């Protein structure tokens, strides 16, 4: 059976740190003749059932730089978009390509794809998890605070969504402290929390942003309405009032704190322009780090 990467906990702690170290090496080697091409002659499919800019670009470019050919499919242009079962898609993909990155809605669709594939499957975002983003986020934290992630104290402000769930799983594996401030009714997945706590994760969920921000070295947030929740956007704007990350929020954090956002961002909603475009923001390094970490991941999974 091939290895998959559907959630951060598909990695051991050693594997996680090994990938982050390798991503640092690949960043340093980028553009040099010494950069490895371990996927020479292979093809990797990148399949989207939702919109994407960063995931599309970073996987396409990264797969190319590893020596393989990216084959990007938008489901609406394929038979998947006309109802072909995901299980049949998995069996067919396994005959053509050497790995598949899949962005979809229900996490069960990723599990079904993985269950019927004989090639590695990577979660390019589901409604439940966005683990490739967390690899980039952890690389970015290490660039500011050094390699030992357990020195970070992360504040998550906003929706208990796929990104929040992924931070929770990462806290359990990497050992950093995580405090999530989520409005009532928008808390993270209970089972994800329980599983992470069973692994020793230092995670708390609080009701007010101030409780999470006090002493934080990393502040992160995300859109209030994720892909697929567009019709809840106005209701969510009311529920999330007071959850903007602005200069006053950053003023509550530890000195030297950084701001992360997976992007795309809505300035004036979940984050002020002054913060995302300000000196504490690391969002462009974070976006770049998608490329390096995913290359390390594919090198490890596919070779
Ligand atoms: N952060 C992220 O996954 O961005 P895209 O939706 O543009 O891929
Ligand atoms: N939570 C967001 C992340 C986008 C990268 C969404 O799922 O739309």
GROMACS .gro file of C-alpha atoms and ligand atoms in nm:
model
  319
    1UNK     CA    1   0.000   0.000   0.000
    2UNK     CA    2   0.123   0.349  -0.079
    3UNK     CA    3   0.163   0.620   0.183
    4UNK     CA    4  -0.087   0.906   0.184
    5UNK     CA    5  -0.093   1.254   0.335
    6UNK     CA    6  -0.454   1.332   0.424
    7UNK     CA    7  -0.383   1.496   0.759
    8UNK     CA    8  -0.074   1.608   0.951
    9UNK     CA    9  -0.105   1.305   1.179
   10UNK     CA   10  -0.022   1.081   0.883
   11UNK     CA   11   0.334   1.183   0.976
   12UNK     CA   12   0.531   1.083   1.283
   13UNK     CA   13   0.701   1.364   1.474
   14UNK     CA   14   1.036   1.255   1.325
   15UNK     CA   15   0.892   1.252   0.973
   16UNK     CA   16   0.744   1.600   1.022
   17UNK     CA   17   1.075   1.750   1.134
   18UNK     CA   18   1.258   1.557   0.861
   19UNK     CA   19   1.031   1.710   0.596
   20UNK     CA   20   1.072   2.060   0.739
   21UNK     CA   21   1.452   2.020   0.741
   22UNK     CA   22   1.440   1.894   0.383
   23UNK     CA   23   1.221   2.188   0.280
   24UNK     CA   24   1.491   2.424   0.414
   25UNK     CA   25   1.750   2.238   0.203
   26UNK     CA   26   1.533   2.247  -0.110
   27UNK     CA   27   1.477   2.621  -0.061
   28UNK     CA   28   1.855   2.673  -0.046
   29UNK     CA   29   1.913   2.453  -0.354
   30UNK     CA   30   1.638   2.613  -0.566
   31UNK     CA   31   1.767   2.722  -0.904
   32UNK     CA   32   2.109   2.556  -0.861
   33UNK     CA   33   2.235   2.260  -1.066
   34UNK     CA   34   2.254   2.061  -0.740
   35UNK     CA   35   1.875   2.075  -0.696
   36UNK     CA   36   1.749   1.714  -0.706
   37UNK     CA   37   1.508   1.579  -0.970
   38UNK     CA   38   1.395   1.260  -0.796
   39UNK     CA   39   1.064   1.238  -0.986
   40UNK     CA   40   1.223   1.246  -1.335
   41UNK     CA   41   0.994   1.079  -1.589
   42UNK     CA   42   0.693   1.061  -1.355
   43UNK     CA   43   0.355   1.237  -1.370
   44UNK     CA   44   0.152   1.374  -1.077
   45UNK     CA   45  -0.218   1.465  -1.108
   46UNK     CA   46  -0.348   1.774  -0.927
   47UNK     CA   47  -0.728   1.760  -0.915
   48UNK     CA   48  -0.950   2.050  -0.808
   49UNK     CA   49  -1.317   2.044  -0.710
   50UNK     CA   50  -1.278   2.392  -0.555
   51UNK     CA   51  -1.100   2.710  -0.662
   52UNK     CA   52  -0.727   2.751  -0.595
   53UNK     CA   53  -0.442   2.986  -0.674
   54UNK     CA   54  -0.154   2.896  -0.436
   55UNK     CA   55  -0.214   2.520  -0.423
   56UNK     CA   56  -0.239   2.503  -0.802
   57UNK     CA   57   0.073   2.713  -0.862
   58UNK     CA   58   0.291   2.567  -0.588
   59UNK     CA   59   0.218   2.206  -0.679
   60UNK     CA   60   0.254   2.264  -1.054
   61UNK     CA   61   0.585   2.446  -1.016
   62UNK     CA   62   0.714   2.211  -0.746
   63UNK     CA   63   0.631   1.895  -0.941
   64UNK     CA   64   0.809   2.042  -1.245
   65UNK     CA   65   1.117   2.133  -1.036
   66UNK     CA   66   1.133   1.774  -0.902
   67UNK     CA   67   1.157   1.653  -1.263
   68UNK     CA   68   0.800   1.526  -1.303
   69UNK     CA   69   0.510   1.642  -1.517
   70UNK     CA   70   0.210   1.799  -1.337
   71UNK     CA   71  -0.130   1.711  -1.485
   72UNK     CA   72  -0.383   1.959  -1.349
   73UNK     CA   73  -0.753   1.878  -1.377
   74UNK     CA   74  -1.051   2.093  -1.283
   75UNK     CA   75  -1.330   1.853  -1.198
   76UNK     CA   76  -1.592   2.048  -1.390
   77UNK     CA   77  -1.402   1.976  -1.711
   78UNK     CA   78  -1.379   1.603  -1.633
   79UNK     CA   79  -1.615   1.309  -1.597
   80UNK     CA   80  -1.576   1.350  -1.218
   81UNK     CA   81  -1.777   1.668  -1.261
   82UNK     CA   82  -2.048   1.469  -1.441
   83UNK     CA   83  -2.079   1.219  -1.157
   84UNK     CA   84  -1.817   0.950  -1.230
   85UNK     CA   85  -1.754   0.782  -0.892
   86UNK     CA   86  -1.444   0.891  -0.704
   87UNK     CA   87  -1.355   0.523  -0.656
   88UNK     CA   88  -1.343   0.466  -1.033
   89UNK     CA   89  -1.145   0.788  -1.074
   90UNK     CA   90  -0.895   0.653  -0.820
   91UNK     CA   91  -0.852   0.323  -1.005
   92UNK     CA   92  -0.804   0.502  -1.336
   93UNK     CA   93  -0.560   0.763  -1.198
   94UNK     CA   94  -0.352   0.482  -1.044
   95UNK     CA   95  -0.293   0.338  -1.394
   96UNK     CA   96  -0.167   0.668  -1.539
   97UNK     CA   97   0.013   0.878  -1.278
   98UNK     CA   98   0.248   0.827  -0.984
   99UNK     CA   99   0.066   1.040  -0.726
  100UNK     CA  100  -0.241   1.260  -0.691
  101UNK     CA  101  -0.312   1.585  -0.508
  102UNK     CA  102  -0.687   1.631  -0.453
  103UNK     CA  103  -0.884   1.936  -0.334
  104UNK     CA  104  -1.243   1.857  -0.250
  105UNK     CA  105  -1.537   1.920  -0.015
  106UNK     CA  106  -1.611   1.626   0.218
  107UNK     CA  107  -1.306   1.460   0.371
  108UNK     CA  108  -1.476   1.126   0.303
  109UNK     CA  109  -1.412   1.183  -0.069
  110UNK     CA  110  -1.038   1.203  -0.003
  111UNK     CA  111  -1.055   0.886   0.204
  112UNK     CA  112  -1.249   0.713  -0.076
  113UNK     CA  113  -0.989   0.825  -0.332
  114UNK     CA  114  -0.708   0.700  -0.109
  115UNK     CA  115  -0.891   0.375  -0.035
  116UNK     CA  116  -0.913   0.282  -0.405
  117UNK     CA  117  -0.572   0.419  -0.516
  118UNK     CA  118  -0.244   0.235  -0.545
  119UNK     CA  119  -0.055   0.565  -0.568
  120UNK     CA  120   0.011   0.824  -0.292
  121UNK     CA  121  -0.278   1.066  -0.229
  122UNK     CA  122  -0.217   1.417  -0.093
  123UNK     CA  123  -0.491   1.632   0.060
  124UNK     CA  124  -0.488   1.965  -0.125
  125UNK     CA  125  -0.765   2.088   0.112
  126UNK     CA  126  -1.090   1.933   0.230
  127UNK     CA  127  -1.370   2.077   0.443
  128UNK     CA  128  -1.199   1.913   0.743
  129UNK     CA  129  -0.823   1.964   0.696
  130UNK     CA  130  -0.566   2.165   0.498
  131UNK     CA  131  -0.244   1.987   0.600
  132UNK     CA  132  -0.015   2.107   0.318
  133UNK     CA  133  -0.079   2.462   0.439
  134UNK     CA  134   0.033   2.368   0.792
  135UNK     CA  135   0.364   2.233   0.660
  136UNK     CA  136   0.428   2.578   0.511
  137UNK     CA  137   0.310   2.752   0.829
  138UNK     CA  138   0.542   2.545   1.048
  139UNK     CA  139   0.835   2.615   0.812
  140UNK     CA  140   0.755   2.987   0.844
  141UNK     CA  141   0.746   2.969   1.225
  142UNK     CA  142   1.087   2.798   1.224
  143UNK     CA  143   1.226   3.078   1.003
  144UNK     CA  144   1.135   3.328   1.277
  145UNK     CA  145   1.196   3.133   1.597
  146UNK     CA  146   1.434   2.848   1.514
  147UNK     CA  147   1.381   2.478   1.451
  148UNK     CA  148   1.221   2.373   1.784
  149UNK     CA  149   0.852   2.437   1.723
  150UNK     CA  150   0.754   2.375   2.084
  151UNK     CA  151   0.881   2.723   2.173
  152UNK     CA  152   0.591   2.881   1.979
  153UNK     CA  153   0.263   2.985   2.137
  154UNK     CA  154   0.003   3.009   1.862
  155UNK     CA  155  -0.321   3.207   1.877
  156UNK     CA  156  -0.589   3.110   1.625
  157UNK     CA  157  -0.854   3.381   1.591
  158UNK     CA  158  -1.179   3.307   1.407
  159UNK     CA  159  -1.354   3.013   1.248
  160UNK     CA  160  -1.307   2.658   1.380
  161UNK     CA  161  -1.260   2.547   1.020
  162UNK     CA  162  -1.028   2.319   0.819
  163UNK     CA  163  -0.730   2.541   0.905
  164UNK     CA  164  -0.816   2.546   1.276
  165UNK     CA  165  -0.848   2.166   1.276
  166UNK     CA  166  -0.510   2.138   1.105
  167UNK     CA  167  -0.346   2.367   1.362
  168UNK     CA  168  -0.488   2.143   1.637
  169UNK     CA  169  -0.344   1.825   1.483
  170UNK     CA  170  -0.011   2.003   1.428
  171UNK     CA  171   0.004   2.120   1.790
  172UNK     CA  172  -0.025   1.758   1.902
  173UNK     CA  173   0.256   1.647   1.674
  174UNK     CA  174   0.496   1.944   1.692
  175UNK     CA  175   0.440   2.027   2.059
  176UNK     CA  176   0.360   2.398   2.041
  177UNK     CA  177   0.094   2.556   2.261
  178UNK     CA  178  -0.227   2.654   2.077
  179UNK     CA  179  -0.514   2.871   2.197
  180UNK     CA  180  -0.810   2.905   1.961
  181UNK     CA  181  -1.060   3.190   2.002
  182UNK     CA  182  -1.376   3.101   1.811
  183UNK     CA  183  -1.725   3.254   1.829
  184UNK     CA  184  -2.002   3.041   1.982
  185UNK     CA  185  -2.129   2.795   1.723
  186UNK     CA  186  -1.807   2.806   1.517
  187UNK     CA  187  -1.583   2.584   1.728
  188UNK     CA  188  -1.338   2.331   1.581
  189UNK     CA  189  -1.422   1.963   1.533
  190UNK     CA  190  -1.472   1.795   1.874
  191UNK     CA  191  -1.319   1.465   1.764
  192UNK     CA  192  -1.011   1.636   1.621
  193UNK     CA  193  -0.968   1.817   1.955
  194UNK     CA  194  -1.017   1.497   2.157
  195UNK     CA  195  -0.770   1.301   1.941
  196UNK     CA  196  -0.507   1.575   1.966
  197UNK     CA  197  -0.549   1.603   2.343
  198UNK     CA  198  -0.515   1.224   2.373
  199UNK     CA  199  -0.175   1.265   2.204
  200UNK     CA  200  -0.079   1.528   2.463
  201UNK     CA  201  -0.158   1.842   2.262
  202UNK     CA  202  -0.154   2.166   2.462
  203UNK     CA  203  -0.473   2.311   2.310
  204UNK     CA  204  -0.739   2.537   2.460
  205UNK     CA  205  -1.054   2.679   2.301
  206UNK     CA  206  -1.168   3.015   2.437
  207UNK     CA  207  -1.450   3.253   2.353
  208UNK     CA  208  -1.271   3.589   2.326
  209UNK     CA  209  -0.974   3.683   2.106
  210UNK     CA  210  -0.797   3.864   2.397
  211UNK     CA  211  -0.768   3.535   2.589
  212UNK     CA  212  -0.580   3.376   2.298
  213UNK     CA  213  -0.365   3.676   2.205
  214UNK     CA  214  -0.208   3.734   2.547
  215UNK     CA  215   0.157   3.624   2.517
  216UNK     CA  216   0.118   3.469   2.170
  217UNK     CA  217   0.426   3.453   1.945
  218UNK     CA  218   0.226   3.352   1.636
  219UNK     CA  219  -0.119   3.486   1.541
  220UNK     CA  220  -0.315   3.325   1.261
  221UNK     CA  221  -0.661   3.362   1.116
  222UNK     CA  222  -0.858   3.275   0.803
  223UNK     CA  223  -1.166   3.386   0.613
  224UNK     CA  224  -1.495   3.377   0.804
  225UNK     CA  225  -1.675   3.189   0.525
  226UNK     CA  226  -1.477   2.910   0.362
  227UNK     CA  227  -1.530   2.771   0.014
  228UNK     CA  228  -1.873   2.608   0.003
  229UNK     CA  229  -2.010   2.842   0.276
  230UNK     CA  230  -2.065   3.145   0.054
  231UNK     CA  231  -2.439   3.159   0.132
  232UNK     CA  232  -2.360   3.190   0.506
  233UNK     CA  233  -2.131   3.490   0.454
  234UNK     CA  234  -2.362   3.764   0.585
  235UNK     CA  235  -2.476   3.560   0.887
  236UNK     CA  236  -2.111   3.487   0.968
  237UNK     CA  237  -2.017   3.855   0.949
  238UNK     CA  238  -2.250   3.915   1.244
  239UNK     CA  239  -2.127   3.615   1.442
  240UNK     CA  240  -1.760   3.707   1.390
  241UNK     CA  241  -1.789   4.075   1.487
  242UNK     CA  242  -1.496   4.155   1.719
  243UNK     CA  243  -1.279   3.875   1.576
  244UNK     CA  244  -1.077   4.095   1.338
  245UNK     CA  245  -0.699   4.074   1.390
  246UNK     CA  246  -0.593   4.439   1.396
  247UNK     CA  247  -0.311   4.645   1.545
  248UNK     CA  248  -0.478   4.641   1.888
  249UNK     CA  249  -0.487   4.258   1.871
  250UNK     CA  250  -0.117   4.240   1.779
  251UNK     CA  251  -0.046   4.481   2.066
  252UNK     CA  252  -0.154   4.209   2.312
  253UNK     CA  253   0.097   3.953   2.184
  254UNK     CA  254   0.453   3.879   2.294
  255UNK     CA  255   0.725   4.102   2.153
  256UNK     CA  256   0.845   3.976   1.814
  257UNK     CA  257   0.517   3.801   1.738
  258UNK     CA  258   0.442   3.721   1.374
  259UNK     CA  259   0.116   3.712   1.177
  260UNK     CA  260   0.022   3.425   0.943
  261UNK     CA  261  -0.274   3.380   0.706
  262UNK     CA  262  -0.310   3.096   0.454
  263UNK     CA  263  -0.465   3.343   0.203
  264UNK     CA  264  -0.675   3.452   0.026
  265UNK     CA  265  -0.753   3.726   0.283
  266UNK     CA  266  -1.034   3.976   0.320
  267UNK     CA  267  -0.880   4.299   0.449
  268UNK     CA  268  -1.118   4.471   0.689
  269UNK     CA  269  -1.294   4.145   0.783
  270UNK     CA  270  -1.075   3.884   0.955
  271UNK     CA  271  -0.758   4.099   0.936
  272UNK     CA  272  -0.684   4.469   0.902
  273UNK     CA  273  -0.471   4.595   0.614
  274UNK     CA  274  -0.230   4.741   0.871
  275UNK     CA  275  -0.157   4.393   1.010
  276UNK     CA  276  -0.145   4.182   0.693
  277UNK     CA  277   0.061   4.446   0.510
  278UNK     CA  278   0.259   4.543   0.821
  279UNK     CA  279   0.599   4.451   0.968
  280UNK     CA  280   0.481   4.149   1.168
  281UNK     CA  281   0.319   3.981   0.869
  282UNK     CA  282   0.497   3.679   0.720
  283UNK     CA  283   0.222   3.585   0.474
  284UNK     CA  284   0.437   3.606   0.158
  285UNK     CA  285   0.709   3.385   0.307
  286UNK     CA  286   0.428   3.153   0.417
  287UNK     CA  287   0.289   3.138   0.062
  288UNK     CA  288   0.639   3.076  -0.080
  289UNK     CA  289   0.696   2.799   0.173
  290UNK     CA  290   0.409   2.602   0.020
  291UNK     CA  291   0.647   2.532  -0.268
  292UNK     CA  292   0.942   2.412  -0.059
  293UNK     CA  293   0.744   2.199   0.187
  294UNK     CA  294   0.533   2.033  -0.083
  295UNK     CA  295   0.844   1.944  -0.280
  296UNK     CA  296   0.987   1.779   0.033
  297UNK     CA  297   0.655   1.599   0.084
  298UNK     CA  298   0.634   1.468  -0.274
  299UNK     CA  299   0.999   1.362  -0.276
  300UNK     CA  300   0.929   1.158   0.039
  301UNK     CA  301   0.591   1.018  -0.070
  302UNK     CA  302   0.639   0.942  -0.437
  303UNK     CA  303   1.000   0.828  -0.479
  304LIG     N1  304  -0.387   2.884   0.090
  304LIG     C1  305  -0.436   2.819  -0.016
  304LIG     O1  306  -0.455   2.697  -0.014
  304LIG     O2  307  -0.459   2.897  -0.122
  304LIG     P1  308  -0.541   2.859  -0.255
  304LIG     O3  309  -0.685   2.839  -0.214
  304LIG     O4  310  -0.522   2.977  -0.345
  304LIG     O5  311  -0.483   2.733  -0.311
  305LIG     N1  312  -1.068   2.786   0.507
  305LIG     C1  313  -1.045   2.827   0.370
  305LIG     C2  314  -0.902   2.804   0.332
  305LIG     C3  315  -0.869   2.847   0.192
  305LIG     C4  316  -0.725   2.820   0.155
  305LIG     C5  317  -1.137   2.749   0.278
  305LIG     O1  318  -1.153   2.629   0.298
  305LIG     O2  319  -1.194   2.810   0.187
   0.00000   0.00000   0.00000
